[in-house]
Amino acid sequence: GVEKAVKVHRGHPIGKNESEVTEEEVAYYKENYKLLGNLIETKEFTLDQIKPFNGVDNDKIYLSARGLVFDVTLGVDFYGPDRGYHIFAGRNAQRALALVSLKIEDVENTSLEDVDSTGQGTLDDWIDKYHSKYIHIGYLKEENGKKEEDGIKTTTSGTAKEQ
C-alpha cells in the first residue's frame, strides 16, 4: 500500500495527507488563518480568550485539552448549539474528555491529577482524533502568561494547583 507520512507532536500523530483533506476544509482554513508556508500561525490563548468561541457568541468553535487549542468549527454537528458535545465549546474540556463525561462539573474542573491511566489514555485518544480531524491553532496559557504543561493543570480560577 501507500506509505503514510506521519508527523508527531508530543508523541501524538498529527495532520493529514493531502488526499485526506476536503475542499471545504481547505476553503475554511484559507479564509480564517494566516498560512506560514504549509503551516498556520499558532497563537497562545487564555481560557477567557477561547470562551467566546462557542458557536453562539461567535460562529467559530474552539476547544482545549492538555494545553492545546483546536478549532472544531467544522464539527458543528457535534459541538454546535443544542448538539451532544456543545458543553465543551469554548472550554478546556480535558477532564470531561478523559472521564468520557458530559457533566458540567467535569468541564469546570479541569484537573487531571486524579485521572487514572485509563482516563489519561482516553484523553490521548481524543487528542489524536482532534489532530487528525481538526486544526491545532494554538496553546492554552495560564493567566500569569505561562503555557500549561502536561502535569500541571490550571483550575477554573486560572491558578496552578499545589502539587
Coordinates of N, CA, C and O in Angstrom, one line a residue:
G1 N 0.8 -1.2 0.0 CA 0.0 0.0 0.0 C 0.8 1.2 0.0 O 2.1 1.2 0.0
V2 N 0.2 2.4 0.0 CA 0.8 3.7 0.0 C 1.3 4.0 1.4 O 0.6 3.9 2.4
E3 N 2.6 4.4 1.5 CA 3.2 4.8 2.8 C 2.5 6.1 3.3 O 2.3 7.0 2.5
K4 N 2.2 6.1 4.6 CA 1.6 7.4 5.1 C 2.6 8.1 5.9 O 3.2 7.6 6.8
A5 N 2.9 9.4 5.5 CA 3.8 10.2 6.2 C 3.1 10.7 7.5 O 2.0 11.2 7.5
V6 N 3.8 10.4 8.7 CA 3.2 10.8 9.9 C 4.1 11.7 10.7 O 5.2 11.5 10.9
K7 N 3.5 12.9 11.0 CA 4.2 13.9 11.8 C 3.8 13.6 13.2 O 2.7 13.2 13.5
V8 N 4.7 13.9 14.2 CA 4.4 13.6 15.6 C 4.6 14.9 16.4 O 5.5 15.7 16.2
H9 N 3.6 15.2 17.3 CA 3.7 16.3 18.2 C 3.5 15.8 19.6 O 2.4 15.2 19.9
R10 N 4.4 16.0 20.5 CA 4.3 15.5 21.9 C 3.9 14.0 21.9 O 3.1 13.5 22.7
G11 N 4.5 13.2 21.0 CA 4.2 11.8 20.9 C 2.9 11.4 20.3 O 2.6 10.2 20.2
H12 N 2.2 12.3 19.8 CA 0.9 12.0 19.1 C 1.0 12.2 17.6 O 1.6 13.3 17.2
P13 N 0.5 11.3 16.8 CA 0.5 11.5 15.3 C -0.4 12.7 15.0 O -1.5 12.8 15.6
I14 N 0.0 13.6 14.1 CA -0.8 14.8 13.8 C -0.9 14.9 12.3 O -0.1 14.4 11.5
G15 N -1.9 15.7 11.9 CA -2.0 16.1 10.5 C -2.6 15.0 9.6 O -3.0 14.0 10.1
K16 N -2.8 15.4 8.3 CA -3.4 14.5 7.3 C -2.5 14.6 6.1 O -1.8 15.5 5.9
N17 N -2.7 13.5 5.3 CA -2.1 13.6 4.0 C -3.0 14.4 3.1 O -4.2 14.5 3.3
E18 N -2.4 15.0 2.0 CA -3.2 15.9 1.2 C -4.5 15.3 0.6 O -5.5 15.9 0.5
S19 N -4.4 14.0 0.3 CA -5.5 13.3 -0.3 C -6.7 13.2 0.7 O -7.8 12.9 0.3
E20 N -6.4 13.4 2.0 CA -7.5 13.2 3.1 C -8.2 14.6 3.3 O -9.1 14.6 4.1
V21 N -7.7 15.7 2.8 CA -8.2 17.0 3.1 C -9.3 17.4 2.1 O -9.0 17.3 0.9
T22 N -10.5 17.7 2.6 CA -11.6 18.1 1.7 C -11.5 19.5 1.2 O -10.8 20.4 1.8
E23 N -12.1 19.8 0.1 CA -12.2 21.2 -0.4 C -12.8 22.1 0.6 O -12.3 23.3 0.7
E24 N -13.8 21.7 1.3 CA -14.4 22.5 2.4 C -13.4 22.9 3.4 O -13.4 24.1 3.8
E25 N -12.6 22.0 3.9 CA -11.5 22.2 4.9 C -10.5 23.3 4.3 O -10.2 24.2 5.0
V26 N -10.1 23.1 3.1 CA -9.1 24.0 2.5 C -9.7 25.4 2.5 O -9.0 26.4 2.9
A27 N -10.9 25.5 2.0 CA -11.6 26.8 1.9 C -11.7 27.5 3.3 O -11.4 28.7 3.5
Y28 N -12.1 26.7 4.3 CA -12.3 27.2 5.6 C -11.0 27.8 6.2 O -10.9 28.9 6.7
Y29 N -9.9 27.0 6.1 CA -8.7 27.4 6.7 C -8.0 28.5 6.0 O -7.5 29.4 6.6
K30 N -8.1 28.6 4.6 CA -7.6 29.7 3.9 C -8.3 31.0 4.2 O -7.7 32.1 4.3
E31 N -9.6 30.9 4.5 CA -10.4 32.1 4.8 C -10.1 32.6 6.2 O -10.1 33.8 6.5
N32 N -9.8 31.7 7.2 CA -9.7 32.0 8.6 C -8.3 32.1 9.2 O -8.2 32.6 10.3
Y33 N -7.3 31.5 8.5 CA -6.0 31.5 9.1 C -4.9 32.0 8.2 O -5.0 31.9 7.0
K34 N -3.8 32.6 8.8 CA -2.7 33.0 8.1 C -1.8 31.9 7.8 O -1.3 31.2 8.8
L35 N -1.5 31.5 6.6 CA -0.6 30.4 6.2 C 0.9 30.9 6.4 O 1.2 32.0 5.9
L36 N 1.7 30.0 7.0 CA 3.1 30.2 7.1 C 3.7 29.0 6.3 O 3.9 28.0 6.9
G37 N 3.9 29.2 5.0 CA 4.3 28.1 4.2 C 3.1 27.1 4.2 O 2.0 27.4 3.8
N38 N 3.3 25.9 4.7 CA 2.2 24.9 4.8 C 1.7 24.8 6.2 O 0.8 24.0 6.5
L39 N 2.1 25.7 7.0 CA 1.7 25.7 8.4 C 0.8 26.9 8.7 O 1.0 28.0 8.0
I40 N -0.1 26.8 9.7 CA -0.8 28.0 10.1 C 0.0 28.6 11.3 O 0.7 27.9 12.0
E41 N -0.2 29.9 11.5 CA 0.4 30.5 12.7 C -0.3 30.1 13.9 O -1.5 30.3 14.0
T42 N 0.4 29.5 14.9 CA -0.3 29.2 16.2 C -0.2 30.3 17.1 O 0.7 31.1 17.0
K43 N -1.1 30.4 18.0 CA -1.2 31.5 18.9 C -1.4 31.0 20.4 O -1.7 29.8 20.5
E44 N -1.1 31.8 21.3 CA -1.3 31.5 22.7 C -2.7 32.1 23.1 O -2.9 33.3 22.8
F45 N -3.5 31.3 23.8 CA -4.8 31.8 24.3 C -4.9 31.6 25.8 O -4.3 30.6 26.4
T46 N -5.6 32.5 26.5 CA -6.1 32.2 27.8 C -7.4 31.6 27.7 O -8.1 31.6 26.7
L47 N -7.9 31.0 28.8 CA -9.2 30.4 28.8 C -10.3 31.4 28.5 O -11.2 31.1 27.8
D48 N -10.1 32.6 29.1 CA -11.1 33.7 28.8 C -11.1 34.0 27.3 O -12.2 34.4 26.8
Q49 N -10.0 33.9 26.6 CA -10.0 34.2 25.2 C -10.6 33.2 24.3 O -11.2 33.5 23.3
I50 N -10.7 31.9 24.8 CA -11.4 30.9 24.0 C -12.8 30.8 24.3 O -13.6 30.3 23.5
K51 N -13.3 31.3 25.5 CA -14.7 31.1 25.9 C -15.7 31.6 24.9 O -16.7 31.0 24.7
P52 N -15.5 32.8 24.2 CA -16.5 33.3 23.3 C -16.6 32.4 22.0 O -17.6 32.5 21.3
F53 N -15.6 31.5 21.7 CA -15.7 30.7 20.6 C -16.4 29.4 20.8 O -15.9 28.3 20.9
N54 N -17.8 29.6 21.0 CA -18.6 28.5 21.5 C -19.8 28.2 20.5 O -20.7 27.5 20.8
G55 N -19.7 28.9 19.3 CA -20.8 28.6 18.3 C -22.0 29.5 18.6 O -22.9 29.4 17.8
V56 N -22.0 30.2 19.7 CA -23.2 31.1 20.0 C -22.8 32.5 19.9 O -23.3 33.3 19.1
D57 N -21.8 32.9 20.8 CA -21.3 34.2 20.8 C -20.4 34.5 19.6 O -20.2 35.7 19.2
N58 N -19.9 33.5 19.0 CA -19.0 33.6 17.8 C -19.3 32.4 17.0 O -19.6 31.3 17.5
D59 N -19.3 32.5 15.6 CA -19.6 31.4 14.7 C -18.5 30.3 14.9 O -18.8 29.1 14.6
K60 N -17.3 30.6 15.2 CA -16.2 29.6 15.4 C -16.4 28.9 16.7 O -16.9 29.4 17.7
I61 N -15.9 27.7 16.7 CA -15.9 26.9 18.0 C -14.5 26.3 18.3 O -13.9 25.6 17.4
Y62 N -14.0 26.8 19.4 CA -12.6 26.3 19.9 C -12.8 25.4 21.1 O -13.8 25.5 21.8
L63 N -11.9 24.5 21.3 CA -11.9 23.6 22.4 C -10.4 23.3 22.8 O -9.6 23.3 21.9
S64 N -10.2 23.2 24.1 CA -8.8 22.9 24.5 C -8.7 21.7 25.4 O -9.7 21.3 26.0
A65 N -7.6 21.0 25.3 CA -7.2 19.9 26.1 C -5.7 19.7 26.2 O -5.1 20.0 25.2
R66 N -5.2 19.4 27.3 CA -3.7 19.2 27.5 C -2.9 20.4 27.0 O -1.8 20.2 26.4
G67 N -3.4 21.6 27.2 CA -2.7 22.8 26.8 C -2.8 23.1 25.3 O -2.2 24.1 24.8
L68 N -3.5 22.3 24.5 CA -3.6 22.5 23.1 C -5.0 23.1 22.8 O -5.9 22.8 23.4
V69 N -5.0 24.1 21.8 CA -6.3 24.6 21.4 C -6.6 24.2 20.0 O -5.7 24.3 19.1
F70 N -7.8 23.7 19.7 CA -8.2 23.2 18.4 C -9.4 24.0 18.0 O -10.3 24.4 18.7
D71 N -9.5 24.3 16.7 CA -10.7 24.9 16.0 C -11.5 23.7 15.5 O -11.1 23.0 14.6
V72 N -12.6 23.5 16.2 CA -13.5 22.4 15.9 C -14.8 22.8 15.2 O -15.8 22.1 15.1
T73 N -14.7 24.0 14.6 CA -15.9 24.6 13.9 C -16.5 23.7 12.8 O -17.7 23.6 12.7
L74 N -15.6 22.9 12.1 CA -16.1 22.0 11.1 C -16.9 20.9 11.7 O -17.6 20.1 11.0
G75 N -16.8 20.7 13.0 CA -17.5 19.7 13.7 C -18.8 20.2 14.4 O -19.2 19.8 15.5
V76 N -19.4 21.3 13.8 CA -20.5 22.0 14.3 C -21.7 21.0 14.7 O -22.4 21.2 15.6
D77 N -21.8 19.9 13.9 CA -22.8 18.9 14.2 C -22.6 18.2 15.6 O -23.6 17.7 16.1
F78 N -21.4 18.3 16.1 CA -21.1 17.7 17.4 C -21.0 18.8 18.5 O -21.5 18.6 19.6
Y79 N -20.4 19.9 18.1 CA -20.0 21.0 19.1 C -20.9 22.2 19.1 O -20.8 23.1 19.9
G80 N -21.8 22.3 18.1 CA -22.6 23.5 17.9 C -23.7 23.5 18.9 O -24.0 22.6 19.7
P81 N -24.5 24.7 19.0 CA -25.6 24.8 19.9 C -26.6 23.7 19.8 O -26.9 23.2 18.7
D82 N -27.0 23.2 21.0 CA -28.0 22.1 21.1 C -27.5 20.7 20.5 O -28.3 19.9 20.2
R83 N -26.2 20.6 20.4 CA -25.6 19.3 20.0 C -24.9 18.6 21.2 O -24.7 19.2 22.2
G84 N -24.6 17.4 21.0 CA -24.2 16.5 22.1 C -23.0 17.0 22.9 O -22.9 16.8 24.1
Y85 N -22.0 17.6 22.2 CA -20.8 18.0 22.8 C -20.6 19.5 23.0 O -19.5 20.0 23.2
H86 N -21.8 20.2 22.9 CA -21.7 21.7 22.9 C -21.1 22.2 24.3 O -20.5 23.2 24.3
I87 N -21.3 21.4 25.3 CA -20.8 21.7 26.6 C -19.3 22.0 26.6 O -18.7 22.7 27.4
F88 N -18.5 21.4 25.6 CA -17.1 21.5 25.5 C -16.7 22.8 24.7 O -15.5 23.2 24.7
A89 N -17.6 23.4 24.0 CA -17.3 24.5 23.1 C -16.8 25.7 23.9 O -17.5 26.2 24.9
G90 N -15.7 26.2 23.5 CA -15.1 27.4 24.2 C -14.5 27.1 25.6 O -14.3 28.0 26.4
R91 N -14.2 25.8 25.8 CA -13.8 25.4 27.2 C -12.5 24.5 27.1 O -12.2 24.0 26.1
N92 N -11.9 24.4 28.3 CA -10.8 23.4 28.4 C -11.6 22.1 28.8 O -12.1 22.0 30.0
A93 N -11.7 21.2 27.9 CA -12.6 20.0 28.1 C -11.8 18.8 28.5 O -12.3 17.7 28.5
Q94 N -10.5 19.0 28.9 CA -9.6 17.8 29.1 C -10.1 16.8 30.1 O -10.1 15.6 29.9
R95 N -10.6 17.3 31.3 CA -11.1 16.3 32.3 C -12.3 15.6 31.8 O -12.4 14.3 32.0
A96 N -13.3 16.3 31.3 CA -14.5 15.7 30.8 C -14.2 14.6 29.7 O -14.8 13.6 29.7
L97 N -13.3 15.0 28.8 CA -12.9 14.0 27.7 C -12.2 12.8 28.3 O -12.6 11.7 27.9
A98 N -11.3 13.0 29.3 CA -10.6 11.8 29.9 C -11.6 10.9 30.6 O -11.5 9.7 30.6
L99 N -12.7 11.5 31.2 CA -13.6 10.7 32.0 C -14.8 10.3 31.2 O -15.8 9.7 31.7
V100 N -14.8 10.7 29.9 CA -16.0 10.5 29.0 C -17.3 11.0 29.7 O -18.2 10.2 29.9
S101 N -17.2 12.2 30.1 CA -18.3 12.8 30.9 C -18.9 14.0 30.2 O -18.2 14.8 29.6
L102 N -20.2 14.2 30.3 CA -20.8 15.4 29.8 C -21.4 16.2 31.0 O -22.3 17.0 30.9
K103 N -20.8 16.0 32.2 CA -21.3 16.7 33.4 C -20.5 18.1 33.4 O -19.3 18.1 33.2
I104 N -21.3 19.1 33.7 CA -20.7 20.5 33.8 C -19.5 20.6 34.8 O -18.5 21.2 34.6
E105 N -19.7 19.8 35.9 CA -18.6 19.9 36.9 C -17.2 19.4 36.4 O -16.2 19.8 36.8
D106 N -17.3 18.4 35.4 CA -16.1 17.9 34.8 C -15.5 18.8 33.7 O -14.4 18.6 33.2
V107 N -16.3 19.8 33.3 CA -15.8 20.8 32.4 C -15.2 22.0 33.2 O -14.2 22.6 32.9
E108 N -15.9 22.3 34.3 CA -15.5 23.4 35.1 C -14.2 23.1 35.9 O -13.4 24.0 36.1
N109 N -14.1 21.9 36.4 CA -12.8 21.4 37.0 C -12.0 20.8 35.9 O -12.4 19.8 35.3
T110 N -10.8 21.3 35.6 CA -10.0 20.9 34.5 C -8.8 20.0 35.0 O -8.0 19.5 34.2
S111 N -8.8 19.7 36.3 CA -7.6 19.0 36.8 C -7.6 17.5 36.3 O -8.6 16.9 36.2
L112 N -6.4 17.1 36.0 CA -6.2 15.7 35.6 C -5.4 14.9 36.7 O -5.1 13.7 36.5
E113 N -5.2 15.5 37.9 CA -4.4 14.9 38.9 C -5.0 13.6 39.4 O -4.2 12.7 39.7
D114 N -6.3 13.5 39.5 CA -6.9 12.2 40.0 C -7.4 11.3 38.9 O -8.1 10.4 39.1
V115 N -7.0 11.6 37.6 CA -7.5 10.8 36.5 C -6.5 9.6 36.3 O -5.3 9.9 36.2
D116 N -7.0 8.4 36.3 CA -6.1 7.2 36.2 C -5.6 7.0 34.8 O -5.9 7.8 33.9
S117 N -4.7 6.0 34.6 CA -4.0 5.8 33.3 C -5.0 5.5 32.2 O -4.8 5.9 31.1
T118 N -6.1 4.9 32.5 CA -7.1 4.6 31.5 C -7.7 5.9 31.0 O -7.8 6.1 29.8
G119 N -8.0 6.8 31.9 CA -8.6 8.1 31.6 C -7.6 8.9 30.8 O -7.9 9.6 29.8
Q120 N -6.3 8.9 31.2 CA -5.2 9.6 30.5 C -5.1 9.1 29.1 O -5.0 9.9 28.1
G121 N -5.2 7.8 28.9 CA -5.2 7.2 27.6 C -6.4 7.6 26.7 O -6.2 7.8 25.5
T122 N -7.5 7.6 27.4 CA -8.8 8.1 26.7 C -8.6 9.5 26.2 O -8.9 9.8 25.0
L123 N -8.0 10.4 27.0 CA -7.8 11.8 26.6 C -6.8 11.8 25.5 O -7.0 12.6 24.5
D124 N -5.7 11.0 25.5 CA -4.7 11.0 24.4 C -5.4 10.6 23.1 O -5.1 11.1 22.1
D125 N -6.4 9.6 23.2 CA -7.1 9.2 22.0 C -7.9 10.3 21.4 O -8.0 10.5 20.2
W126 N -8.6 11.1 22.3 CA -9.3 12.3 21.9 C -8.4 13.3 21.2 O -8.8 13.8 20.1
I127 N -7.3 13.5 21.8 CA -6.3 14.5 21.2 C -5.8 14.0 19.8 O -5.8 14.8 18.9
D128 N -5.6 12.7 19.7 CA -5.2 12.1 18.4 C -6.3 12.4 17.4 O -6.0 12.8 16.2
K129 N -7.5 12.2 17.8 CA -8.7 12.4 16.9 C -8.7 13.9 16.5 O -8.9 14.2 15.3
Y130 N -8.5 14.8 17.5 CA -8.6 16.2 17.1 C -7.5 16.6 16.2 O -7.7 17.4 15.2
H131 N -6.3 16.1 16.4 CA -5.1 16.3 15.4 C -5.5 15.8 14.0 O -5.1 16.5 13.1
S132 N -6.2 14.7 13.9 CA -6.4 14.2 12.6 C -7.7 14.8 11.9 O -7.7 14.8 10.7
K133 N -8.6 15.3 12.7 CA -9.9 15.8 12.2 C -10.0 17.3 12.1 O -10.7 17.8 11.2
Y134 N -9.3 18.0 13.0 CA -9.5 19.4 13.1 C -8.1 20.1 13.0 O -7.1 19.4 12.8
I135 N -8.0 21.4 13.3 CA -6.8 22.1 13.2 C -6.3 22.6 14.5 O -7.1 23.2 15.3
H136 N -5.0 22.3 14.8 CA -4.4 22.8 16.1 C -4.0 24.2 15.8 O -3.2 24.5 15.0
I137 N -4.7 25.2 16.5 CA -4.4 26.6 16.3 C -3.6 27.3 17.3 O -3.2 28.4 17.1
G138 N -3.3 26.6 18.4 CA -2.5 27.3 19.4 C -2.4 26.5 20.7 O -2.8 25.3 20.8
Y139 N -2.0 27.3 21.7 CA -1.7 26.7 23.1 C -2.5 27.5 24.1 O -2.6 28.7 24.0
L140 N -2.9 26.8 25.1 CA -3.6 27.4 26.3 C -2.5 27.9 27.3 O -1.7 27.1 27.6
K141 N -2.6 29.1 27.7 CA -1.6 29.6 28.7 C -2.4 29.9 29.9 O -3.5 30.3 29.9
E142 N -1.6 29.8 31.0 CA -2.2 30.2 32.3 C -2.4 31.7 32.3 O -1.7 32.4 31.6
E143 N -3.2 32.2 33.3 CA -3.5 33.7 33.3 C -2.2 34.4 33.6 O -2.1 35.6 33.2
N144 N -1.2 33.8 34.2 CA 0.0 34.6 34.5 C 1.0 34.5 33.3 O 2.1 35.0 33.5
G145 N 0.6 34.0 32.2 CA 1.4 34.1 31.0 C 2.1 32.8 30.7 O 2.7 32.7 29.6
K146 N 2.2 31.9 31.6 CA 3.0 30.6 31.3 C 2.1 29.7 30.5 O 0.9 29.6 30.7
K147 N 2.7 28.9 29.6 CA 1.9 27.8 28.9 C 1.6 26.7 29.9 O 2.4 26.5 30.8
E148 N 0.4 26.1 29.7 CA 0.1 24.9 30.5 C 1.0 23.8 30.0 O 1.1 23.6 28.8
E149 N 1.6 23.1 30.9 CA 2.4 21.9 30.5 C 1.7 20.7 31.0 O 1.0 20.7 32.0
D150 N 2.0 19.6 30.4 CA 1.4 18.3 30.9 C 1.9 18.1 32.3 O 3.0 18.4 32.7
G151 N 1.0 17.7 33.2 CA 1.3 17.5 34.6 C 0.8 18.6 35.5 O 0.2 18.3 36.5
I152 N 1.0 19.9 35.1 CA 0.5 21.0 35.9 C -0.7 21.6 35.2 O -0.5 22.1 34.1
K153 N -1.8 21.4 35.8 CA -3.1 21.9 35.1 C -3.7 23.1 35.9 O -3.5 23.1 37.1
T154 N -4.4 23.9 35.2 CA -5.0 25.0 35.9 C -6.4 24.7 36.4 O -7.1 23.8 35.8
T155 N -6.8 25.3 37.5 CA -8.2 25.2 37.9 C -9.0 26.3 37.2 O -8.4 27.1 36.4
T156 N -10.3 26.3 37.4 CA -11.0 27.3 36.6 C -10.7 28.8 37.0 O -11.0 29.7 36.3
S157 N -10.1 29.0 38.2 CA -9.7 30.3 38.6 C -8.4 30.7 37.8 O -8.0 31.9 37.9
G158 N -7.8 29.8 37.2 CA -6.6 30.1 36.4 C -5.3 30.0 37.2 O -4.2 30.3 36.7
T159 N -5.4 29.5 38.4 CA -4.2 29.3 39.2 C -3.8 27.9 39.3 O -4.6 27.0 39.3
A160 N -2.5 27.6 39.3 CA -2.0 26.3 39.3 C -2.3 25.6 40.6 O -2.1 26.3 41.6
K161 N -2.6 24.4 40.6 CA -2.9 23.6 41.9 C -1.6 23.3 42.5 O -0.6 23.0 41.8
E162 N -1.6 23.3 43.8 CA -0.4 22.9 44.6 C -0.2 21.4 44.3 O -1.1 20.6 44.3
Q163 N 1.1 21.0 44.1 CA 1.4 19.6 43.9 C 1.5 18.9 45.2 O 2.1 19.3 46.1

